[in-house]
mmCIF file of C-alpha atoms and ligand atoms in Angstrom:
data_model
loop_
_atom_site.group_PDB
_atom_site.id
_atom_site.type_symbol
_atom_site.label_atom_id
_atom_site.label_comp_id
_atom_site.label_asym_id
_atom_site.label_seq_id
_atom_site.Cartn_x
_atom_site.Cartn_y
_atom_site.Cartn_z
ATOM 1 C CA MET A 1 226.096 186.952 66.875
ATOM 2 C CA VAL A 2 224.100 188.841 64.264
ATOM 3 C CA GLN A 3 225.661 186.705 61.527
ATOM 4 C CA ALA A 4 224.766 183.577 63.479
ATOM 5 C CA LEU A 5 221.118 184.671 63.700
ATOM 6 C CA SER A 6 220.877 184.495 59.934
ATOM 7 C CA VAL A 7 222.074 180.873 59.868
ATOM 8 C CA CYS A 8 218.915 178.827 60.031
ATOM 9 C CA GLY A 9 220.476 175.357 60.174
ATOM 10 C CA ASN A 10 220.454 173.026 63.143
ATOM 11 C CA ALA A 11 224.079 172.457 64.153
ATOM 12 C CA SER A 12 223.481 168.694 64.170
ATOM 13 C CA SER A 13 222.189 168.578 60.586
ATOM 14 C CA ILE A 14 224.351 167.338 57.741
ATOM 15 C CA HIS A 15 223.201 169.823 55.076
ATOM 16 C CA SER A 16 225.294 172.915 54.410
ATOM 17 C CA GLU A 17 223.096 175.199 56.586
ATOM 18 C CA GLY A 18 223.594 172.764 59.443
ATOM 19 C CA ARG A 19 227.321 172.639 58.827
ATOM 20 C CA GLN A 20 227.468 176.450 58.907
ATOM 21 C CA ALA A 21 225.766 176.438 62.305
ATOM 22 C CA ARG A 22 228.133 173.695 63.521
ATOM 23 C CA ALA A 23 231.130 175.754 62.374
ATOM 24 C CA ILE A 24 229.902 178.728 64.443
ATOM 25 C CA VAL A 25 229.432 176.579 67.562
ATOM 26 C CA GLU A 26 232.843 174.928 67.193
ATOM 27 C CA LYS A 27 234.571 178.283 66.600
ATOM 28 C CA ALA A 28 232.901 179.543 69.793
ATOM 29 C CA ARG A 29 234.126 176.453 71.659
ATOM 30 C CA ARG A 30 237.690 177.138 70.504
ATOM 31 C CA GLN A 31 237.421 180.820 71.510
ATOM 32 C CA LEU A 32 236.141 179.949 74.972
ATOM 33 C CA GLY A 33 238.763 177.194 75.365
ATOM 34 C CA GLU A 34 241.495 179.694 74.467
ATOM 35 C CA ALA A 35 240.166 182.288 76.915
ATOM 36 C CA LEU A 36 240.212 179.663 79.676
ATOM 37 C CA GLY A 37 243.369 177.763 78.801
ATOM 38 C CA VAL A 38 241.569 174.453 78.154
ATOM 39 C CA SER A 39 240.971 172.428 75.023
ATOM 40 C CA PRO A 40 237.687 173.075 73.189
ATOM 41 C CA GLY A 41 236.371 169.616 74.079
ATOM 42 C CA GLN A 42 236.310 170.619 77.742
ATOM 43 C CA VAL A 43 233.669 173.302 77.130
ATOM 44 C CA VAL A 44 230.003 172.303 77.457
ATOM 45 C CA PHE A 45 227.629 175.092 76.443
ATOM 46 C CA THR A 46 224.572 175.530 78.649
ATOM 47 C CA SER A 47 221.729 178.009 79.068
ATOM 48 C CA GLY A 48 223.639 179.780 81.843
ATOM 49 C CA ALA A 49 225.416 179.192 85.127
ATOM 50 C CA SER A 50 222.307 177.984 86.958
ATOM 51 C CA GLU A 51 221.994 175.113 84.509
ATOM 52 C CA ALA A 52 225.746 174.481 84.702
ATOM 53 C CA ALA A 53 225.402 174.292 88.518
ATOM 54 C CA ALA A 54 222.463 171.901 88.333
ATOM 55 C CA HIS A 55 224.599 169.779 85.978
ATOM 56 C CA ALA A 56 227.849 169.892 87.976
ATOM 57 C CA LEU A 57 226.346 169.294 91.422
ATOM 58 C CA CYS A 58 225.729 165.638 90.804
ATOM 59 C CA PRO A 59 225.972 162.602 93.092
ATOM 60 C CA VAL A 60 227.518 160.585 90.245
ATOM 61 C CA VAL A 61 230.766 161.634 88.578
ATOM 62 C CA ARG A 62 232.127 159.810 85.564
ATOM 63 C CA ALA A 63 235.859 159.182 85.319
ATOM 64 C CA GLY A 64 236.866 157.292 82.206
ATOM 65 C CA GLY A 65 234.600 154.287 82.058
ATOM 66 C CA SER A 66 233.685 154.212 85.732
ATOM 67 C CA GLU A 67 231.142 156.024 87.848
ATOM 68 C CA ILE A 68 232.158 157.457 91.221
ATOM 69 C CA PRO A 69 229.441 158.040 93.837
ATOM 70 C CA VAL A 70 229.515 161.411 95.612
ATOM 71 C CA SER A 71 227.734 161.417 98.941
ATOM 72 C CA THR A 72 227.916 164.973 100.299
ATOM 73 C CA LEU A 73 228.052 168.429 98.785
ATOM 74 C CA TYR A 74 229.823 171.073 100.890
ATOM 75 C CA VAL A 75 229.072 174.694 100.024
ATOM 76 C CA SER A 76 229.788 178.032 101.641
ATOM 77 C CA ALA A 77 226.932 180.007 103.173
ATOM 78 C CA THR A 78 227.433 182.898 100.745
ATOM 79 C CA GLU A 79 226.983 180.921 97.524
ATOM 80 C CA HIS A 80 224.590 181.968 94.785
ATOM 81 C CA ALA A 81 221.133 180.427 95.079
ATOM 82 C CA CYS A 82 221.907 178.065 92.186
ATOM 83 C CA ILE A 83 224.633 176.422 94.316
ATOM 84 C CA LEU A 84 222.751 176.567 97.616
ATOM 85 C CA ALA A 85 219.903 174.710 95.891
ATOM 86 C CA GLY A 86 222.303 171.749 95.743
ATOM 87 C CA GLY A 87 221.758 170.592 92.164
ATOM 88 C CA ARG A 88 220.897 166.898 92.167
ATOM 89 C CA PHE A 89 221.855 166.316 95.800
ATOM 90 C CA SER A 90 218.992 165.915 98.214
ATOM 91 C CA ALA A 91 218.819 168.594 100.911
ATOM 92 C CA GLN A 92 220.110 166.282 103.656
ATOM 93 C CA ASN A 93 223.268 165.654 101.609
ATOM 94 C CA VAL A 94 224.161 169.337 101.363
ATOM 95 C CA GLU A 95 226.270 170.802 104.158
ATOM 96 C CA VAL A 96 226.549 174.577 104.416
ATOM 97 C CA LEU A 97 229.849 175.877 105.807
ATOM 98 C CA PRO A 98 230.278 179.203 107.598
ATOM 99 C CA VAL A 99 232.146 182.276 106.419
ATOM 100 C CA ASP A 100 233.897 184.833 108.618
ATOM 101 C CA ALA A 101 232.962 188.510 108.975
ATOM 102 C CA THR A 102 234.821 189.349 105.743
ATOM 103 C CA GLY A 103 232.758 186.773 103.832
ATOM 104 C CA THR A 104 235.688 184.371 103.450
ATOM 105 C CA LEU A 105 234.993 180.652 103.768
ATOM 106 C CA ASP A 106 236.087 179.329 107.161
ATOM 107 C CA LEU A 107 238.911 177.038 106.024
ATOM 108 C CA ALA A 108 239.135 175.332 109.415
ATOM 109 C CA ALA A 109 235.437 174.411 109.130
ATOM 110 C CA LEU A 110 236.034 173.022 105.637
ATOM 111 C CA LYS A 111 239.044 171.076 106.866
ATOM 112 C CA ASP A 112 237.015 169.600 109.761
ATOM 113 C CA ALA A 113 234.101 168.751 107.486
ATOM 114 C CA LEU A 114 236.353 166.955 105.010
ATOM 115 C CA ALA A 115 238.250 165.175 107.789
ATOM 116 C CA GLY A 116 234.931 163.910 109.163
ATOM 117 C CA HIS A 117 233.557 162.929 105.765
ATOM 118 C CA ASP A 118 232.566 159.264 105.617
ATOM 119 C CA ARG A 119 234.339 157.999 102.480
ATOM 120 C CA ALA A 120 232.527 154.700 102.672
ATOM 121 C CA GLN A 121 229.368 156.533 101.543
ATOM 122 C CA GLY A 122 231.047 158.223 98.560
ATOM 123 C CA SER A 123 233.397 161.073 97.680
ATOM 124 C CA PRO A 124 232.965 164.622 98.929
ATOM 125 C CA MET A 125 232.198 167.473 96.527
ATOM 126 C CA VAL A 126 232.936 171.099 97.419
ATOM 127 C CA ALA A 127 231.356 174.007 95.529
ATOM 128 C CA VAL A 128 232.593 177.521 96.137
ATOM 129 C CA MET A 129 232.352 180.763 94.237
ATOM 130 C CA PHE A 130 235.557 182.415 93.069
ATOM 131 C CA ALA A 131 234.140 185.882 93.781
ATOM 132 C CA ASN A 132 230.882 186.863 95.424
ATOM 133 C CA ASN A 133 228.191 188.549 93.365
ATOM 134 C CA GLU A 134 227.002 190.799 96.213
ATOM 135 C CA THR A 135 230.218 191.839 97.946
ATOM 136 C CA GLY A 136 232.926 191.013 95.387
ATOM 137 C CA VAL A 137 234.771 189.059 98.091
ATOM 138 C CA ILE A 138 237.271 186.630 96.546
ATOM 139 C CA GLN A 139 237.637 183.174 98.056
ATOM 140 C CA PRO A 140 241.076 181.591 98.612
ATOM 141 C CA VAL A 141 240.422 179.146 95.790
ATOM 142 C CA ALA A 142 243.938 177.682 95.690
ATOM 143 C CA GLN A 143 243.855 176.814 99.413
ATOM 144 C CA ILE A 144 240.373 175.341 99.076
ATOM 145 C CA ALA A 145 241.488 173.264 96.073
ATOM 146 C CA GLU A 146 244.419 171.919 98.090
ATOM 147 C CA LEU A 147 242.116 170.783 100.899
ATOM 148 C CA VAL A 148 239.626 169.201 98.498
ATOM 149 C CA HIS A 149 242.375 167.318 96.656
ATOM 150 C CA ALA A 150 243.931 166.162 99.935
ATOM 151 C CA HIS A 151 240.597 164.457 100.647
ATOM 152 C CA ASP A 152 240.130 163.075 97.129
ATOM 153 C CA GLY A 153 237.102 165.234 96.579
ATOM 154 C CA PHE A 154 235.600 166.969 93.571
ATOM 155 C CA PHE A 155 235.890 170.750 93.379
ATOM 156 C CA VAL A 156 233.341 172.965 91.638
ATOM 157 C CA VAL A 157 234.187 176.645 91.154
ATOM 158 C CA ASP A 158 231.464 179.160 90.337
ATOM 159 C CA ALA A 159 233.611 181.578 88.355
ATOM 160 C CA VAL A 160 230.669 183.633 87.065
ATOM 161 C CA GLN A 161 231.829 186.876 88.667
ATOM 162 C CA ALA A 162 235.566 186.230 88.376
ATOM 163 C CA PHE A 163 235.688 185.416 84.654
ATOM 164 C CA GLY A 164 236.996 188.453 82.779
ATOM 165 C CA ARG A 165 237.746 190.267 86.047
ATOM 166 C CA ILE A 166 240.448 188.090 87.598
ATOM 167 C CA PRO A 167 242.904 186.519 85.145
ATOM 168 C CA PHE A 168 243.010 182.755 85.717
ATOM 169 C CA SER A 169 243.775 179.544 83.885
ATOM 170 C CA ALA A 170 241.078 176.903 84.230
ATOM 171 C CA THR A 171 243.623 174.106 84.458
ATOM 172 C CA GLU A 172 245.603 175.782 87.240
ATOM 173 C CA LEU A 173 242.591 176.527 89.423
ATOM 174 C CA GLY A 174 242.491 172.989 90.800
ATOM 175 C CA ALA A 175 238.797 172.711 89.926
ATOM 176 C CA HIS A 176 237.108 169.740 88.302
ATOM 177 C CA PHE A 177 234.143 171.771 87.073
ATOM 178 C CA ILE A 178 233.897 175.524 86.451
ATOM 179 C CA LEU A 179 230.652 177.446 85.916
ATOM 180 C CA LEU A 180 230.385 180.489 83.659
ATOM 181 C CA SER A 181 227.629 182.841 82.606
ATOM 182 C CA SER A 182 227.670 184.873 79.406
ATOM 183 C CA HIS A 183 225.833 188.004 80.502
ATOM 184 C CA LYS A 184 228.309 188.737 83.295
ATOM 185 C CA ILE A 185 231.000 189.461 80.729
ATOM 186 C CA GLY A 186 228.884 191.476 78.331
ATOM 187 C CA GLY A 187 227.546 188.556 76.302
ATOM 188 C CA PRO A 188 223.868 187.771 75.736
ATOM 189 C CA GLN A 189 221.618 186.463 78.495
ATOM 190 C CA GLY A 190 220.686 182.804 78.429
ATOM 191 C CA ALA A 191 224.084 181.306 77.633
ATOM 192 C CA GLY A 192 226.820 179.893 79.820
ATOM 193 C CA ALA A 193 229.143 176.957 80.154
ATOM 194 C CA LEU A 194 230.157 174.067 82.293
ATOM 195 C CA VAL A 195 233.914 173.673 81.887
ATOM 196 C CA LEU A 196 235.274 170.183 82.464
ATOM 197 C CA ALA A 197 238.547 171.537 83.804
ATOM 198 C CA ASN A 198 239.907 168.100 84.594
ATOM 199 C CA GLY A 199 239.402 166.677 81.121
ATOM 200 C CA SER A 200 238.715 163.049 81.958
ATOM 201 C CA ILE A 201 236.069 163.743 84.605
ATOM 202 C CA SER A 202 232.459 164.796 83.994
ATOM 203 C CA PRO A 203 229.204 164.838 85.929
ATOM 204 C CA ALA A 204 226.406 162.603 84.679
ATOM 205 C CA PRO A 205 224.378 164.594 82.114
ATOM 206 C CA LEU A 206 221.517 166.693 83.416
ATOM 207 C CA ILE A 207 219.600 167.042 80.160
ATOM 208 C CA ARG A 208 219.486 163.739 78.356
ATOM 209 C CA GLY A 209 218.280 162.954 74.870
ATOM 210 C CA GLY A 210 220.308 163.834 71.780
ATOM 211 C CA GLY A 211 224.075 163.558 71.606
ATOM 212 C CA GLN A 212 224.833 167.283 71.496
ATOM 213 C CA GLU A 213 227.796 168.709 73.406
ATOM 214 C CA ASN A 214 229.583 165.388 73.144
ATOM 215 C CA PHE A 215 226.699 163.670 74.958
ATOM 216 C CA ASN A 216 227.081 166.017 77.933
ATOM 217 C CA ARG A 217 224.043 168.202 77.269
ATOM 218 C CA ALA A 218 221.199 167.249 74.969
ATOM 219 C CA GLY A 219 219.219 169.823 73.027
ATOM 220 C CA THR A 220 219.660 171.942 69.920
ATOM 221 C CA GLU A 221 222.361 174.544 70.517
ATOM 222 C CA ASN A 222 221.464 178.228 70.905
ATOM 223 C CA VAL A 223 223.898 179.097 68.122
ATOM 224 C CA ALA A 224 223.633 182.911 68.183
ATOM 225 C CA ALA A 225 223.863 183.159 71.989
ATOM 226 C CA ILE A 226 226.843 180.784 72.017
ATOM 227 C CA ALA A 227 228.553 182.904 69.329
ATOM 228 C CA GLY A 228 227.924 186.065 71.367
ATOM 229 C CA PHE A 229 229.135 184.464 74.594
ATOM 230 C CA ALA A 230 232.384 183.284 73.011
ATOM 231 C CA ALA A 231 232.994 186.646 71.327
ATOM 232 C CA ALA A 232 232.554 188.372 74.691
ATOM 233 C CA ALA A 233 234.885 185.834 76.338
ATOM 234 C CA GLY A 234 237.470 186.454 73.611
ATOM 235 C CA LEU A 235 237.356 190.178 74.411
ATOM 236 C CA ALA A 236 237.296 189.867 78.207
ATOM 237 C CA ALA A 237 239.561 187.000 79.185
ATOM 238 C CA GLY A 238 242.613 184.966 78.248
ATOM 239 C CA ALA A 239 245.124 186.877 76.142
ATOM 240 C CA ASN A 240 242.722 189.853 76.123
ATOM 241 C CA GLY A 241 242.157 189.685 79.866
ATOM 242 C CA LYS A 242 242.869 192.580 82.136
ATOM 243 C CA THR A 243 246.458 193.393 83.057
ATOM 244 C CA ALA A 244 247.432 194.063 86.666
ATOM 245 C CA GLY A 245 247.631 197.759 85.768
ATOM 246 C CA GLU A 246 244.078 197.786 84.365
ATOM 247 C CA ILE A 247 242.747 195.970 87.422
ATOM 248 C CA GLY A 248 244.562 198.519 89.609
ATOM 249 C CA ALA A 249 242.887 201.390 87.742
ATOM 250 C CA ILE A 250 239.439 199.800 88.179
ATOM 251 C CA ALA A 251 240.118 199.328 91.903
ATOM 252 C CA ALA A 252 241.274 202.961 92.168
ATOM 253 C CA LEU A 253 237.948 204.124 90.692
ATOM 254 C CA ARG A 254 236.052 201.908 93.143
ATOM 255 C CA ASP A 255 238.187 203.219 96.024
ATOM 256 C CA SER A 256 237.509 206.818 94.984
ATOM 257 C CA ILE A 257 233.771 206.064 95.140
ATOM 258 C CA GLU A 258 234.182 204.583 98.633
ATOM 259 C CA THR A 259 236.226 207.570 99.817
ATOM 260 C CA GLY A 260 233.570 209.896 98.388
ATOM 261 C CA ILE A 261 230.799 208.012 100.221
ATOM 262 C CA SER A 262 232.692 208.320 103.518
ATOM 263 C CA THR A 263 233.310 212.029 102.928
ATOM 264 C CA ILE A 264 229.638 212.725 102.163
ATOM 265 C CA CYS A 265 228.481 210.827 105.240
ATOM 266 C CA GLY A 266 231.030 212.642 107.388
ATOM 267 C CA GLU A 267 230.019 216.110 106.202
ATOM 268 C CA ALA A 268 228.937 218.462 108.954
ATOM 269 C CA GLY A 269 225.245 218.779 109.565
ATOM 270 C CA ASN A 270 223.951 215.477 108.277
ATOM 271 C CA LYS A 271 222.808 212.774 110.607
ATOM 272 C CA ALA A 272 223.708 209.800 108.439
ATOM 273 C CA GLY A 273 225.839 207.252 110.237
ATOM 274 C CA GLN A 274 229.240 206.331 108.904
ATOM 275 C CA PRO A 275 229.156 203.852 106.019
ATOM 276 C CA VAL A 276 230.125 200.239 106.572
ATOM 277 C CA PHE A 277 231.931 198.659 103.621
ATOM 278 C CA PHE A 278 231.436 194.919 103.451
ATOM 279 C CA GLY A 279 234.292 192.585 102.594
ATOM 280 C CA HIS A 280 237.033 195.029 103.542
ATOM 281 C CA GLY A 281 239.989 193.080 104.844
ATOM 282 C CA ALA A 282 239.088 189.815 103.094
ATOM 283 C CA PRO A 283 242.426 187.926 102.881
ATOM 284 C CA ALA A 284 242.049 187.160 99.166
ATOM 285 C CA GLY A 285 240.716 190.647 98.411
ATOM 286 C CA ARG A 286 237.651 191.839 96.526
ATOM 287 C CA LEU A 287 236.769 192.213 92.871
ATOM 288 C CA ALA A 288 238.170 195.535 91.692
ATOM 289 C CA ASN A 289 234.837 196.762 90.338
ATOM 290 C CA THR A 290 232.486 196.021 93.229
ATOM 291 C CA SER A 291 231.590 197.912 96.374
ATOM 292 C CA CYS A 292 228.935 196.769 98.812
ATOM 293 C CA PHE A 293 228.188 199.171 101.631
ATOM 294 C CA ALA A 294 225.476 200.364 103.980
ATOM 295 C CA VAL A 295 224.820 203.725 105.550
ATOM 296 C CA PRO A 296 222.786 203.256 108.731
ATOM 297 C CA GLY A 297 219.413 204.945 108.386
ATOM 298 C CA ILE A 298 219.416 205.057 104.586
ATOM 299 C CA LYS A 299 217.352 202.146 103.335
ATOM 300 C CA ALA A 300 218.637 200.489 100.170
ATOM 301 C CA GLU A 301 215.199 200.478 98.565
ATOM 302 C CA THR A 302 214.837 204.259 98.936
ATOM 303 C CA ALA A 303 218.372 204.969 97.744
ATOM 304 C CA LEU A 304 218.003 202.578 94.826
ATOM 305 C CA ILE A 305 214.859 204.317 93.543
ATOM 306 C CA SER A 306 216.398 207.803 93.910
ATOM 307 C CA LEU A 307 219.556 206.695 92.105
ATOM 308 C CA ASP A 308 217.478 205.101 89.368
ATOM 309 C CA LEU A 309 215.628 208.407 88.869
ATOM 310 C CA ALA A 310 219.044 210.045 88.520
ATOM 311 C CA GLY A 311 219.913 207.530 85.779
ATOM 312 C CA ILE A 312 222.213 205.410 87.918
ATOM 313 C CA ALA A 313 221.616 201.665 88.135
ATOM 314 C CA VAL A 314 222.829 200.070 91.348
ATOM 315 C CA SER A 315 221.584 197.019 93.219
ATOM 316 C CA SER A 316 220.575 196.396 96.757
ATOM 317 C CA GLY A 317 222.979 194.137 98.645
ATOM 318 C CA SER A 318 220.627 191.279 98.040
ATOM 319 C CA ALA A 319 219.940 189.857 94.626
ATOM 320 C CA CYS A 320 216.379 190.740 93.795
ATOM 321 C CA SER A 321 215.682 187.856 91.431
ATOM 322 C CA SER A 322 211.975 188.080 92.130
ATOM 323 C CA GLY A 323 211.806 191.836 91.566
ATOM 324 C CA LYS A 324 211.581 192.695 95.233
ATOM 325 C CA VAL A 325 214.344 193.421 97.708
ATOM 326 C CA ASN A 326 214.965 190.377 99.859
ATOM 327 C CA LYS A 327 217.133 189.998 102.887
ATOM 328 C CA SER A 328 220.670 189.140 101.807
ATOM 329 C CA HIS A 329 221.751 185.671 102.900
ATOM 330 C CA VAL A 330 225.331 186.749 102.134
ATOM 331 C CA LEU A 331 225.330 189.620 104.622
ATOM 332 C CA GLU A 332 223.459 187.484 107.137
ATOM 333 C CA ALA A 333 226.187 184.815 106.889
ATOM 334 C CA MET A 334 228.791 187.541 107.468
ATOM 335 C CA GLY A 335 227.050 188.430 110.719
ATOM 336 C CA VAL A 336 225.583 191.756 109.532
ATOM 337 C CA ASP A 337 222.497 192.637 111.561
ATOM 338 C CA ASP A 338 219.143 192.994 109.806
ATOM 339 C CA GLU A 339 218.843 196.720 110.420
ATOM 340 C CA LEU A 340 222.105 197.416 108.612
ATOM 341 C CA ALA A 341 221.565 194.748 105.942
ATOM 342 C CA VAL A 342 218.410 196.495 104.645
ATOM 343 C CA CYS A 343 220.628 199.515 103.940
ATOM 344 C CA ALA A 344 223.150 197.585 101.820
ATOM 345 C CA LEU A 345 223.806 198.883 98.317
ATOM 346 C CA ARG A 346 225.987 197.250 95.699
ATOM 347 C CA VAL A 347 227.752 199.476 93.218
ATOM 348 C CA SER A 348 229.579 197.873 90.310
ATOM 349 C CA THR A 349 231.547 199.742 87.710
ATOM 350 C CA GLY A 350 231.704 198.530 84.131
ATOM 351 C CA PRO A 351 234.613 198.390 81.695
ATOM 352 C CA GLN A 352 233.710 201.821 80.311
ATOM 353 C CA SER A 353 233.083 203.545 83.647
ATOM 354 C CA THR A 354 235.023 206.765 84.159
ATOM 355 C CA GLY A 355 235.854 209.260 86.873
ATOM 356 C CA SER A 356 232.967 211.451 85.757
ATOM 357 C CA ASP A 357 230.569 208.502 86.190
ATOM 358 C CA ALA A 358 231.881 208.150 89.740
ATOM 359 C CA GLU A 359 231.301 211.870 90.307
ATOM 360 C CA ALA A 360 227.763 211.616 88.924
ATOM 361 C CA PHE A 361 227.064 208.766 91.326
ATOM 362 C CA LEU A 362 228.508 210.679 94.269
ATOM 363 C CA GLY A 363 226.483 213.790 93.357
ATOM 364 C CA ALA A 364 223.256 211.777 93.326
ATOM 365 C CA PHE A 365 224.270 209.987 96.525
ATOM 366 C CA ARG A 366 224.973 213.319 98.265
ATOM 367 C CA ASN A 367 221.428 214.460 97.377
ATOM 368 C CA ILE A 368 219.996 211.305 98.962
ATOM 369 C CA VAL A 369 222.035 211.728 102.130
ATOM 370 C CA ASN A 370 221.090 215.410 102.375
ATOM 371 C CA ARG A 371 217.420 214.628 101.873
ATOM 372 C CA ILE A 372 217.109 211.578 104.085
ATOM 373 C CA ALA A 373 219.599 212.212 106.820
ATOM 374 C CA ALA A 374 219.795 215.999 107.056
HETATM 375 N N1 LIG B 401 226.653 182.433 90.164
HETATM 376 C C1 LIG B 401 226.857 183.730 90.397
HETATM 377 C C2 LIG B 401 228.005 184.138 91.267
HETATM 378 C C3 LIG B 401 226.039 184.699 89.797
HETATM 379 O O1 LIG B 401 226.272 185.990 90.032
HETATM 380 C C4 LIG B 401 224.984 184.266 88.949
HETATM 381 C C5 LIG B 401 224.071 185.226 88.328
HETATM 382 O O2 LIG B 401 223.774 186.273 88.871
HETATM 383 C C6 LIG B 401 224.796 182.882 88.756
HETATM 384 C C7 LIG B 401 225.657 182.003 89.376
HETATM 385 C C8 LIG B 401 223.692 182.358 87.886
HETATM 386 O O3 LIG B 401 223.959 182.641 86.531
HETATM 387 P P1 LIG B 401 222.815 182.519 85.412
HETATM 388 O O4 LIG B 401 221.960 183.735 85.572
HETATM 389 O O5 LIG B 401 223.579 182.501 84.118
HETATM 390 O O6 LIG B 401 222.076 181.281 85.635
#
């Protein structure tokens, strides 16, 4: 990435500086393709997953020389805001499907929705996240893909949280379009990709103008960010992805944190309620590094500030994209009542997190419980 910053050429220019920039972008495309198990030409670099979503969620899909109209977008209620916004579908053409108490998409509801879809108006498109950013809950992507294909629909998978955490091959996922974000795997912010997992099918371009990204996404490439994204992908996924043993060790660390939380809340003398861990029992499991929980009576905002003062960065259950803690639409969709939802904290471990980090967190958490609920 640092090397790329010193290359001043525009990747579309013919001069040698331009060719150097082009070489960096194309190397990055190969690296990302390798990490995903697709050919480089299937990778479209974007400014992030939100742009990739706005691009993929399109009422016109191109297959070879023809254009296929898509009339309805079906999404789960726990999707990221960039999916719930519906891309280029108008609000009345977006149907939100329920999840169960574990946060798993209600497959019967999806089946009914697809069975009732009016094909005369256009194809259905289904967009679902592989793993949830608040709870870590994994969706049964293979079963969803089967249903979508049985109804000749298009399948969009938001793999932002799963990439680098769950080994997968983009071609075996059954998705037409896959969304990725660089900063979720340790790359720079402001880069991502739309992966055309079914090579011959692409959404109509979102940003039109120049012929960059094989006419899929106009605009001069962010060469350094793309280089950083691909380097991070090369380290985190594909052949360098996590083994089952490594994922097991990450889950064991997360489980030790959850056991510690329960122990602290159960200690004699404190009045904190017992913690509720969200997403436990989800049929497809949870991401190994994520725990979302609430202790009744301990507000997330208070706990978050105390933990921050102790040098520990956690999030509230809700994504606070505007800088303030909002009610979580994910927990709401899972049927969590408002009083408990405002207590929801999300703890994620990183690749370098250790047992002593978990202990430091639990020590700081014990202080909060003792102070607030004693
Ligand atoms: N999808 C999920 C599951 C996410 O967690 C995020 C970011 O938090 C996004 C999409 C949006 O990604 P970006 O910030 O790259 O636009």
